[in-house]
Amino acid sequence: METLPIRTGIFGGSFNPVHIGHLALANYLCEYGELDEVWMVVSPQNPFKKDQQLLNDDLRLAMVEAAVAGYPKLKACDVEFRLPRPSYMISTLRRLETDYPERRFSLVIGADNWLAFRHWKAAEEILRDFDIVVYPRPGYAIDTAALPASVRLVETPLLEVSSTFIRRALQEGKDIRYFMHPASYRLLCPSSSASIEAVGLSENTPSTENSF
Ligand code: ATP
């Protein structure tokens, strides 16, 4: 009997840090979005574009891993850490389909990214060879009648949270623990104080003393 490919959504981002908006969306897509799994692909720091605001690669990945532990439909994926940088989605998708032939990969992007999608590297190739799942983002209207056949809009609940909000809140010394998964939050703020000074880290080297 022929086995069906595992429908796997690829949800990329810097996850700096991962928050409940990302997790609720990925969770929803697994349960209601016609996907068997969603892989959260953590994009690595571009070595030529050092961003002092970007937490180190290993910590961002560890926070995603901690958040998804125990829910097998979500996975943290570090494939882009091993690809040439800057990493382009077409290379990520090609690598994954080579490494996991038993899966059928779809790209998961927000409405904001869909509206700019034609500027992506190899946009036509992605459209031709992969399905795309677009989820709503506030302020970015999608004309569903104009979507190509391989692109589908899913209606998902929206949580108004961003990593920028979390970073700023921590810099201001706020305790915003309920905006993150508790296990990720513990990695980011190992002390009970939510102060970002307690977290430290900006250079791309693992450290126990991290700061933005
Ligand atoms: P930042 O504030 O640092 O720009 P972010 O919160 O937008 O970060 P990213 O790591 O850039 O997070 O997000 C990865 C993907 O998740 C992006 O495609 C982004 O559109 C989406 N995303 C971000 N926040 C939410 C949210 N609250 N709900 C659903 N999707 C989100």
PDB file of C-alpha atoms and ligand atoms in Angstrom:
ATOM      1  CA  MET A   1       0.000   0.000   0.000  1.00  0.00           C
ATOM      2  CA  GLU A   2       1.318   3.433  -0.932  1.00  0.00           C
ATOM      3  CA  THR A   3       2.081   5.673   2.050  1.00  0.00           C
ATOM      4  CA  LEU A   4       1.078   9.304   1.796  1.00  0.00           C
ATOM      5  CA  PRO A   5       3.835  11.902   2.162  1.00  0.00           C
ATOM      6  CA  ILE A   6       3.939  13.670   5.514  1.00  0.00           C
ATOM      7  CA  ARG A   7       2.575  17.159   4.882  1.00  0.00           C
ATOM      8  CA  THR A   8       5.173  19.398   6.465  1.00  0.00           C
ATOM      9  CA  GLY A   9       4.910  23.172   6.695  1.00  0.00           C
ATOM     10  CA  ILE A  10       8.097  25.216   6.695  1.00  0.00           C
ATOM     11  CA  PHE A  11       7.764  28.254   8.912  1.00  0.00           C
ATOM     12  CA  GLY A  12      10.959  30.302   8.825  1.00  0.00           C
ATOM     13  CA  GLY A  13      12.027  33.197  10.975  1.00  0.00           C
ATOM     14  CA  SER A  14      14.680  34.595  13.218  1.00  0.00           C
ATOM     15  CA  PHE A  15      12.587  33.699  16.294  1.00  0.00           C
ATOM     16  CA  ASN A  16      14.424  36.351  18.267  1.00  0.00           C
ATOM     17  CA  PRO A  17      12.925  35.164  20.556  1.00  0.00           C
ATOM     18  CA  VAL A  18      10.130  32.711  19.739  1.00  0.00           C
ATOM     19  CA  HIS A  19       6.833  33.884  21.257  1.00  0.00           C
ATOM     20  CA  ILE A  20       3.243  32.729  21.704  1.00  0.00           C
ATOM     21  CA  GLY A  21       2.205  34.339  18.392  1.00  0.00           C
ATOM     22  CA  HIS A  22       4.554  32.018  16.477  1.00  0.00           C
ATOM     23  CA  LEU A  23       3.597  28.994  18.550  1.00  0.00           C
ATOM     24  CA  ALA A  24      -0.155  29.506  18.425  1.00  0.00           C
ATOM     25  CA  LEU A  25      -0.020  29.945  14.664  1.00  0.00           C
ATOM     26  CA  ALA A  26       2.096  26.812  14.127  1.00  0.00           C
ATOM     27  CA  ASN A  27      -0.108  24.854  16.545  1.00  0.00           C
ATOM     28  CA  TYR A  28      -3.254  25.998  14.730  1.00  0.00           C
ATOM     29  CA  LEU A  29      -1.865  25.023  11.319  1.00  0.00           C
ATOM     30  CA  CYS A  30      -1.101  21.497  12.546  1.00  0.00           C
ATOM     31  CA  GLU A  31      -4.584  21.059  13.955  1.00  0.00           C
ATOM     32  CA  TYR A  32      -6.651  22.951  11.352  1.00  0.00           C
ATOM     33  CA  GLY A  33      -4.366  23.837   8.422  1.00  0.00           C
ATOM     34  CA  GLU A  34      -4.190  20.517   6.612  1.00  0.00           C
ATOM     35  CA  LEU A  35      -0.571  20.065   7.646  1.00  0.00           C
ATOM     36  CA  ASP A  36       0.712  17.039   9.585  1.00  0.00           C
ATOM     37  CA  GLU A  37       3.667  18.943  11.034  1.00  0.00           C
ATOM     38  CA  VAL A  38       5.140  22.423  11.061  1.00  0.00           C
ATOM     39  CA  TRP A  39       8.896  22.863  11.210  1.00  0.00           C
ATOM     40  CA  MET A  40      10.114  26.122  12.646  1.00  0.00           C
ATOM     41  CA  VAL A  41      13.260  26.899  10.665  1.00  0.00           C
ATOM     42  CA  VAL A  42      15.532  29.204  12.614  1.00  0.00           C
ATOM     43  CA  SER A  43      17.483  31.510  10.319  1.00  0.00           C
ATOM     44  CA  PRO A  44      21.121  31.947  11.293  1.00  0.00           C
ATOM     45  CA  GLN A  45      22.817  35.227  11.811  1.00  0.00           C
ATOM     46  CA  ASN A  46      24.278  36.587   8.610  1.00  0.00           C
ATOM     47  CA  PRO A  47      28.010  36.838   9.393  1.00  0.00           C
ATOM     48  CA  PHE A  48      28.280  39.893   7.132  1.00  0.00           C
ATOM     49  CA  LYS A  49      25.396  41.657   8.813  1.00  0.00           C
ATOM     50  CA  LYS A  50      26.070  41.441  12.537  1.00  0.00           C
ATOM     51  CA  ASP A  51      22.955  42.578  14.272  1.00  0.00           C
ATOM     52  CA  GLN A  52      23.500  43.465  17.896  1.00  0.00           C
ATOM     53  CA  GLN A  53      19.788  42.873  18.488  1.00  0.00           C
ATOM     54  CA  LEU A  54      20.006  39.253  17.366  1.00  0.00           C
ATOM     55  CA  LEU A  55      20.404  36.661  20.098  1.00  0.00           C
ATOM     56  CA  ASN A  56      22.945  33.999  19.274  1.00  0.00           C
ATOM     57  CA  ASP A  57      21.944  31.186  16.942  1.00  0.00           C
ATOM     58  CA  ASP A  58      22.177  28.417  19.524  1.00  0.00           C
ATOM     59  CA  LEU A  59      20.041  30.220  22.070  1.00  0.00           C
ATOM     60  CA  ARG A  60      17.317  31.054  19.516  1.00  0.00           C
ATOM     61  CA  LEU A  61      17.262  27.427  18.385  1.00  0.00           C
ATOM     62  CA  ALA A  62      17.247  26.149  21.970  1.00  0.00           C
ATOM     63  CA  MET A  63      14.277  28.376  22.811  1.00  0.00           C
ATOM     64  CA  VAL A  64      12.293  26.941  19.889  1.00  0.00           C
ATOM     65  CA  GLU A  65      13.301  23.392  20.841  1.00  0.00           C
ATOM     66  CA  ALA A  66      12.230  23.986  24.424  1.00  0.00           C
ATOM     67  CA  ALA A  67       8.889  25.433  23.320  1.00  0.00           C
ATOM     68  CA  VAL A  68       7.966  22.560  21.015  1.00  0.00           C
ATOM     69  CA  ALA A  69       9.198  19.708  23.247  1.00  0.00           C
ATOM     70  CA  GLY A  70       6.359  17.297  23.997  1.00  0.00           C
ATOM     71  CA  TYR A  71       4.209  18.285  20.984  1.00  0.00           C
ATOM     72  CA  PRO A  72       5.451  16.064  18.145  1.00  0.00           C
ATOM     73  CA  LYS A  73       3.702  18.002  15.363  1.00  0.00           C
ATOM     74  CA  LEU A  74       6.057  20.977  15.852  1.00  0.00           C
ATOM     75  CA  LYS A  75       9.804  20.734  15.283  1.00  0.00           C
ATOM     76  CA  ALA A  76      12.716  23.123  15.616  1.00  0.00           C
ATOM     77  CA  CYS A  77      14.855  22.959  12.482  1.00  0.00           C
ATOM     78  CA  ASP A  78      18.458  24.161  12.140  1.00  0.00           C
ATOM     79  CA  VAL A  79      18.976  23.203   8.496  1.00  0.00           C
ATOM     80  CA  GLU A  80      19.878  26.787   7.561  1.00  0.00           C
ATOM     81  CA  PHE A  81      22.775  26.738  10.031  1.00  0.00           C
ATOM     82  CA  ARG A  82      24.467  24.322   7.632  1.00  0.00           C
ATOM     83  CA  LEU A  83      23.652  26.114   4.373  1.00  0.00           C
ATOM     84  CA  PRO A  84      25.631  28.918   2.684  1.00  0.00           C
ATOM     85  CA  ARG A  85      24.691  32.363   4.000  1.00  0.00           C
ATOM     86  CA  PRO A  86      22.695  34.400   3.502  1.00  0.00           C
ATOM     87  CA  SER A  87      20.242  31.521   3.306  1.00  0.00           C
ATOM     88  CA  TYR A  88      17.504  31.649   0.698  1.00  0.00           C
ATOM     89  CA  MET A  89      14.228  29.770   1.076  1.00  0.00           C
ATOM     90  CA  ILE A  90      14.669  27.963  -2.238  1.00  0.00           C
ATOM     91  CA  SER A  91      17.946  26.424  -0.999  1.00  0.00           C
ATOM     92  CA  THR A  92      16.313  25.465   2.303  1.00  0.00           C
ATOM     93  CA  LEU A  93      13.382  23.771   0.562  1.00  0.00           C
ATOM     94  CA  ARG A  94      15.664  21.946  -1.904  1.00  0.00           C
ATOM     95  CA  ARG A  95      17.897  20.694   0.916  1.00  0.00           C
ATOM     96  CA  LEU A  96      14.902  19.487   2.925  1.00  0.00           C
ATOM     97  CA  GLU A  97      13.244  17.659   0.034  1.00  0.00           C
ATOM     98  CA  THR A  98      16.548  15.902  -0.685  1.00  0.00           C
ATOM     99  CA  ASP A  99      17.049  14.933   2.960  1.00  0.00           C
ATOM    100  CA  TYR A 100      13.421  13.930   3.631  1.00  0.00           C
ATOM    101  CA  PRO A 101      11.973  12.325   0.484  1.00  0.00           C
ATOM    102  CA  GLU A 102       9.081  10.873   2.481  1.00  0.00           C
ATOM    103  CA  ARG A 103       7.734  14.376   3.150  1.00  0.00           C
ATOM    104  CA  ARG A 104       5.889  16.927   1.084  1.00  0.00           C
ATOM    105  CA  PHE A 105       7.013  20.402   2.081  1.00  0.00           C
ATOM    106  CA  SER A 106       4.844  23.518   1.936  1.00  0.00           C
ATOM    107  CA  LEU A 107       6.012  27.022   2.649  1.00  0.00           C
ATOM    108  CA  VAL A 108       4.171  28.856   5.432  1.00  0.00           C
ATOM    109  CA  ILE A 109       4.305  32.650   5.167  1.00  0.00           C
ATOM    110  CA  GLY A 110       2.372  35.631   6.437  1.00  0.00           C
ATOM    111  CA  ALA A 111       0.243  37.854   4.212  1.00  0.00           C
ATOM    112  CA  ASP A 112       2.944  40.548   4.492  1.00  0.00           C
ATOM    113  CA  ASN A 113       5.530  38.196   3.017  1.00  0.00           C
ATOM    114  CA  TRP A 114       3.154  36.953   0.346  1.00  0.00           C
ATOM    115  CA  LEU A 115       2.639  40.502  -0.929  1.00  0.00           C
ATOM    116  CA  ALA A 116       6.422  40.823  -1.352  1.00  0.00           C
ATOM    117  CA  PHE A 117       6.923  37.237  -2.485  1.00  0.00           C
ATOM    118  CA  ARG A 118       7.670  38.035  -6.142  1.00  0.00           C
ATOM    119  CA  HIS A 119      10.926  39.667  -4.958  1.00  0.00           C
ATOM    120  CA  TRP A 120      12.153  36.471  -3.289  1.00  0.00           C
ATOM    121  CA  LYS A 121      14.994  34.579  -4.904  1.00  0.00           C
ATOM    122  CA  ALA A 122      13.560  31.949  -7.288  1.00  0.00           C
ATOM    123  CA  ALA A 123       9.980  32.958  -6.479  1.00  0.00           C
ATOM    124  CA  GLU A 124       8.650  31.348  -9.684  1.00  0.00           C
ATOM    125  CA  GLU A 125      10.482  28.114  -8.955  1.00  0.00           C
ATOM    126  CA  ILE A 126       9.074  27.963  -5.406  1.00  0.00           C
ATOM    127  CA  LEU A 127       5.575  28.601  -6.739  1.00  0.00           C
ATOM    128  CA  ARG A 128       5.961  25.906  -9.361  1.00  0.00           C
ATOM    129  CA  ASP A 129       7.361  23.205  -7.084  1.00  0.00           C
ATOM    130  CA  PHE A 130       5.898  23.863  -3.621  1.00  0.00           C
ATOM    131  CA  ASP A 131       2.537  24.662  -2.092  1.00  0.00           C
ATOM    132  CA  ILE A 132       2.350  27.888  -0.130  1.00  0.00           C
ATOM    133  CA  VAL A 133       0.158  28.407   2.906  1.00  0.00           C
ATOM    134  CA  VAL A 134      -0.508  32.088   3.586  1.00  0.00           C
ATOM    135  CA  TYR A 135      -1.834  33.192   6.964  1.00  0.00           C
ATOM    136  CA  PRO A 136      -3.371  36.611   7.651  1.00  0.00           C
ATOM    137  CA  ARG A 137      -1.374  39.490   9.082  1.00  0.00           C
ATOM    138  CA  PRO A 138      -3.137  42.629  10.290  1.00  0.00           C
ATOM    139  CA  GLY A 139      -3.089  45.368   7.660  1.00  0.00           C
ATOM    140  CA  TYR A 140      -2.197  43.106   4.713  1.00  0.00           C
ATOM    141  CA  ALA A 141      -5.295  42.283   2.690  1.00  0.00           C
ATOM    142  CA  ILE A 142      -5.124  39.320   0.335  1.00  0.00           C
ATOM    143  CA  ASP A 143      -7.224  39.031  -2.808  1.00  0.00           C
ATOM    144  CA  THR A 144      -8.002  35.307  -2.683  1.00  0.00           C
ATOM    145  CA  ALA A 145      -9.417  35.325  -6.234  1.00  0.00           C
ATOM    146  CA  ALA A 146      -5.991  36.349  -7.552  1.00  0.00           C
ATOM    147  CA  LEU A 147      -4.002  33.625  -5.774  1.00  0.00           C
ATOM    148  CA  PRO A 148      -2.184  31.040  -7.915  1.00  0.00           C
ATOM    149  CA  ALA A 149      -3.448  27.463  -7.629  1.00  0.00           C
ATOM    150  CA  SER A 150      -0.572  26.372  -5.378  1.00  0.00           C
ATOM    151  CA  VAL A 151      -1.234  29.142  -2.855  1.00  0.00           C
ATOM    152  CA  ARG A 152      -3.957  28.950  -0.253  1.00  0.00           C
ATOM    153  CA  LEU A 153      -5.003  31.420   2.413  1.00  0.00           C
ATOM    154  CA  VAL A 154      -5.846  29.915   5.805  1.00  0.00           C
ATOM    155  CA  GLU A 155      -7.940  31.818   8.297  1.00  0.00           C
ATOM    156  CA  THR A 156      -6.080  31.718  11.602  1.00  0.00           C
ATOM    157  CA  PRO A 157      -6.593  33.491  14.909  1.00  0.00           C
ATOM    158  CA  LEU A 158      -4.191  36.399  15.250  1.00  0.00           C
ATOM    159  CA  LEU A 159      -2.193  37.210  18.357  1.00  0.00           C
ATOM    160  CA  GLU A 160      -0.741  40.688  18.333  1.00  0.00           C
ATOM    161  CA  VAL A 161       2.734  39.875  19.660  1.00  0.00           C
ATOM    162  CA  SER A 162       6.147  40.357  18.103  1.00  0.00           C
ATOM    163  CA  SER A 163       9.709  39.553  19.064  1.00  0.00           C
ATOM    164  CA  THR A 164      10.414  43.283  18.911  1.00  0.00           C
ATOM    165  CA  PHE A 165       7.807  43.828  21.620  1.00  0.00           C
ATOM    166  CA  ILE A 166       9.417  41.123  23.789  1.00  0.00           C
ATOM    167  CA  ARG A 167      12.931  42.517  23.352  1.00  0.00           C
ATOM    168  CA  ARG A 168      11.816  46.030  24.187  1.00  0.00           C
ATOM    169  CA  ALA A 169       9.808  44.876  27.185  1.00  0.00           C
ATOM    170  CA  LEU A 170      12.785  42.969  28.579  1.00  0.00           C
ATOM    171  CA  GLN A 171      15.056  45.941  28.018  1.00  0.00           C
ATOM    172  CA  GLU A 172      12.595  47.985  30.059  1.00  0.00           C
ATOM    173  CA  GLY A 173      12.740  45.399  32.847  1.00  0.00           C
ATOM    174  CA  LYS A 174       9.182  44.137  32.355  1.00  0.00           C
ATOM    175  CA  ASP A 175       8.209  40.625  33.307  1.00  0.00           C
ATOM    176  CA  ILE A 176       6.354  39.465  30.187  1.00  0.00           C
ATOM    177  CA  ARG A 177       6.619  35.721  30.865  1.00  0.00           C
ATOM    178  CA  TYR A 178       3.115  34.950  29.584  1.00  0.00           C
ATOM    179  CA  PHE A 179       4.028  36.133  26.080  1.00  0.00           C
ATOM    180  CA  MET A 180       6.489  33.263  25.772  1.00  0.00           C
ATOM    181  CA  HIS A 181       6.456  29.541  26.380  1.00  0.00           C
ATOM    182  CA  PRO A 182       7.653  29.041  29.966  1.00  0.00           C
ATOM    183  CA  ALA A 183      10.517  26.762  28.902  1.00  0.00           C
ATOM    184  CA  SER A 184      11.799  29.329  26.362  1.00  0.00           C
ATOM    185  CA  TYR A 185      11.379  32.136  28.842  1.00  0.00           C
ATOM    186  CA  ARG A 186      13.464  30.272  31.404  1.00  0.00           C
ATOM    187  CA  LEU A 187      16.288  29.970  28.857  1.00  0.00           C
ATOM    188  CA  LEU A 188      16.084  33.648  28.008  1.00  0.00           C
ATOM    189  CA  CYS A 189      15.752  34.852  31.571  1.00  0.00           C
ATOM    190  CA  PRO A 190      17.410  32.234  33.738  1.00  0.00           C
ATOM    191  CA  SER A 191      17.065  34.322  36.852  1.00  0.00           C
ATOM    192  CA  SER A 192      13.590  34.967  38.209  1.00  0.00           C
ATOM    193  CA  SER A 193      14.128  38.638  37.421  1.00  0.00           C
ATOM    194  CA  ALA A 194      12.976  39.454  33.888  1.00  0.00           C
ATOM    195  CA  SER A 195      15.764  41.976  33.454  1.00  0.00           C
ATOM    196  CA  ILE A 196      17.496  41.602  30.121  1.00  0.00           C
ATOM    197  CA  GLU A 197      20.807  42.336  31.887  1.00  0.00           C
ATOM    198  CA  ALA A 198      20.357  38.949  33.494  1.00  0.00           C
ATOM    199  CA  VAL A 199      20.208  37.365  30.068  1.00  0.00           C
ATOM    200  CA  GLY A 200      22.984  39.041  28.155  1.00  0.00           C
ATOM    201  CA  LEU A 201      24.539  38.128  24.807  1.00  0.00           C
ATOM    202  CA  SER A 202      24.831  39.741  21.427  1.00  0.00           C
ATOM    203  CA  GLU A 203      27.844  38.213  19.676  1.00  0.00           C
ATOM    204  CA  ASN A 204      27.204  34.962  17.902  1.00  0.00           C
ATOM    205  CA  THR A 205      28.881  32.762  20.470  1.00  0.00           C
ATOM    206  CA  PRO A 206      27.097  30.650  23.042  1.00  0.00           C
ATOM    207  CA  SER A 207      27.240  32.211  26.459  1.00  0.00           C
ATOM    208  CA  THR A 208      25.476  31.919  29.747  1.00  0.00           C
ATOM    209  CA  GLU A 209      25.554  35.674  30.121  1.00  0.00           C
ATOM    210  CA  ASN A 210      23.472  36.975  27.276  1.00  0.00           C
ATOM    211  CA  SER A 211      22.316  40.487  26.404  1.00  0.00           C
ATOM    212  CA  PHE A 212      20.623  42.202  23.494  1.00  0.00           C
TER     213      PHE A 212
HETATM  214  P1  ATP B   1      10.558  40.915  14.947  1.00  0.00           P
HETATM  215  O1  ATP B   1       9.612  41.663  15.820  1.00  0.00           O
HETATM  216  O2  ATP B   1      11.941  40.751  15.541  1.00  0.00           O
HETATM  217  O3  ATP B   1      10.588  41.419  13.519  1.00  0.00           O
HETATM  218  P2  ATP B   1       8.673  38.708  14.645  1.00  0.00           P
HETATM  219  O4  ATP B   1       7.893  38.633  15.897  1.00  0.00           O
HETATM  220  O5  ATP B   1       7.979  39.289  13.440  1.00  0.00           O
HETATM  221  O6  ATP B   1      10.064  39.401  14.890  1.00  0.00           O
HETATM  222  P3  ATP B   1      10.034  36.649  13.152  1.00  0.00           P
HETATM  223  O7  ATP B   1      11.042  35.747  13.740  1.00  0.00           O
HETATM  224  O8  ATP B   1      10.478  37.678  12.210  1.00  0.00           O
HETATM  225  O9  ATP B   1       9.183  37.275  14.375  1.00  0.00           O
HETATM  226  O10 ATP B   1       8.840  35.824  12.598  1.00  0.00           O
HETATM  227  C1  ATP B   1       8.899  34.696  11.836  1.00  0.00           C
HETATM  228  C2  ATP B   1       7.587  34.655  11.113  1.00  0.00           C
HETATM  229  O11 ATP B   1       6.534  34.698  12.079  1.00  0.00           O
HETATM  230  C3  ATP B   1       7.399  35.864  10.207  1.00  0.00           C
HETATM  231  O12 ATP B   1       7.001  35.398   8.943  1.00  0.00           O
HETATM  232  C4  ATP B   1       6.322  36.664  10.878  1.00  0.00           C
HETATM  233  O13 ATP B   1       5.442  37.240   9.927  1.00  0.00           O
HETATM  234  C5  ATP B   1       5.577  35.641  11.722  1.00  0.00           C
HETATM  235  N1  ATP B   1       5.012  36.212  12.928  1.00  0.00           N
HETATM  236  C6  ATP B   1       5.557  37.085  13.766  1.00  0.00           C
HETATM  237  N2  ATP B   1       4.721  37.405  14.767  1.00  0.00           N
HETATM  238  C7  ATP B   1       3.592  36.698  14.556  1.00  0.00           C
HETATM  239  C8  ATP B   1       2.331  36.585  15.254  1.00  0.00           C
HETATM  240  N3  ATP B   1       2.066  37.295  16.342  1.00  0.00           N
HETATM  241  N4  ATP B   1       1.414  35.762  14.731  1.00  0.00           N
HETATM  242  C9  ATP B   1       1.672  35.062  13.607  1.00  0.00           C
HETATM  243  N5  ATP B   1       2.829  35.120  12.918  1.00  0.00           N
HETATM  244  C10 ATP B   1       3.784  35.926  13.379  1.00  0.00           C
END
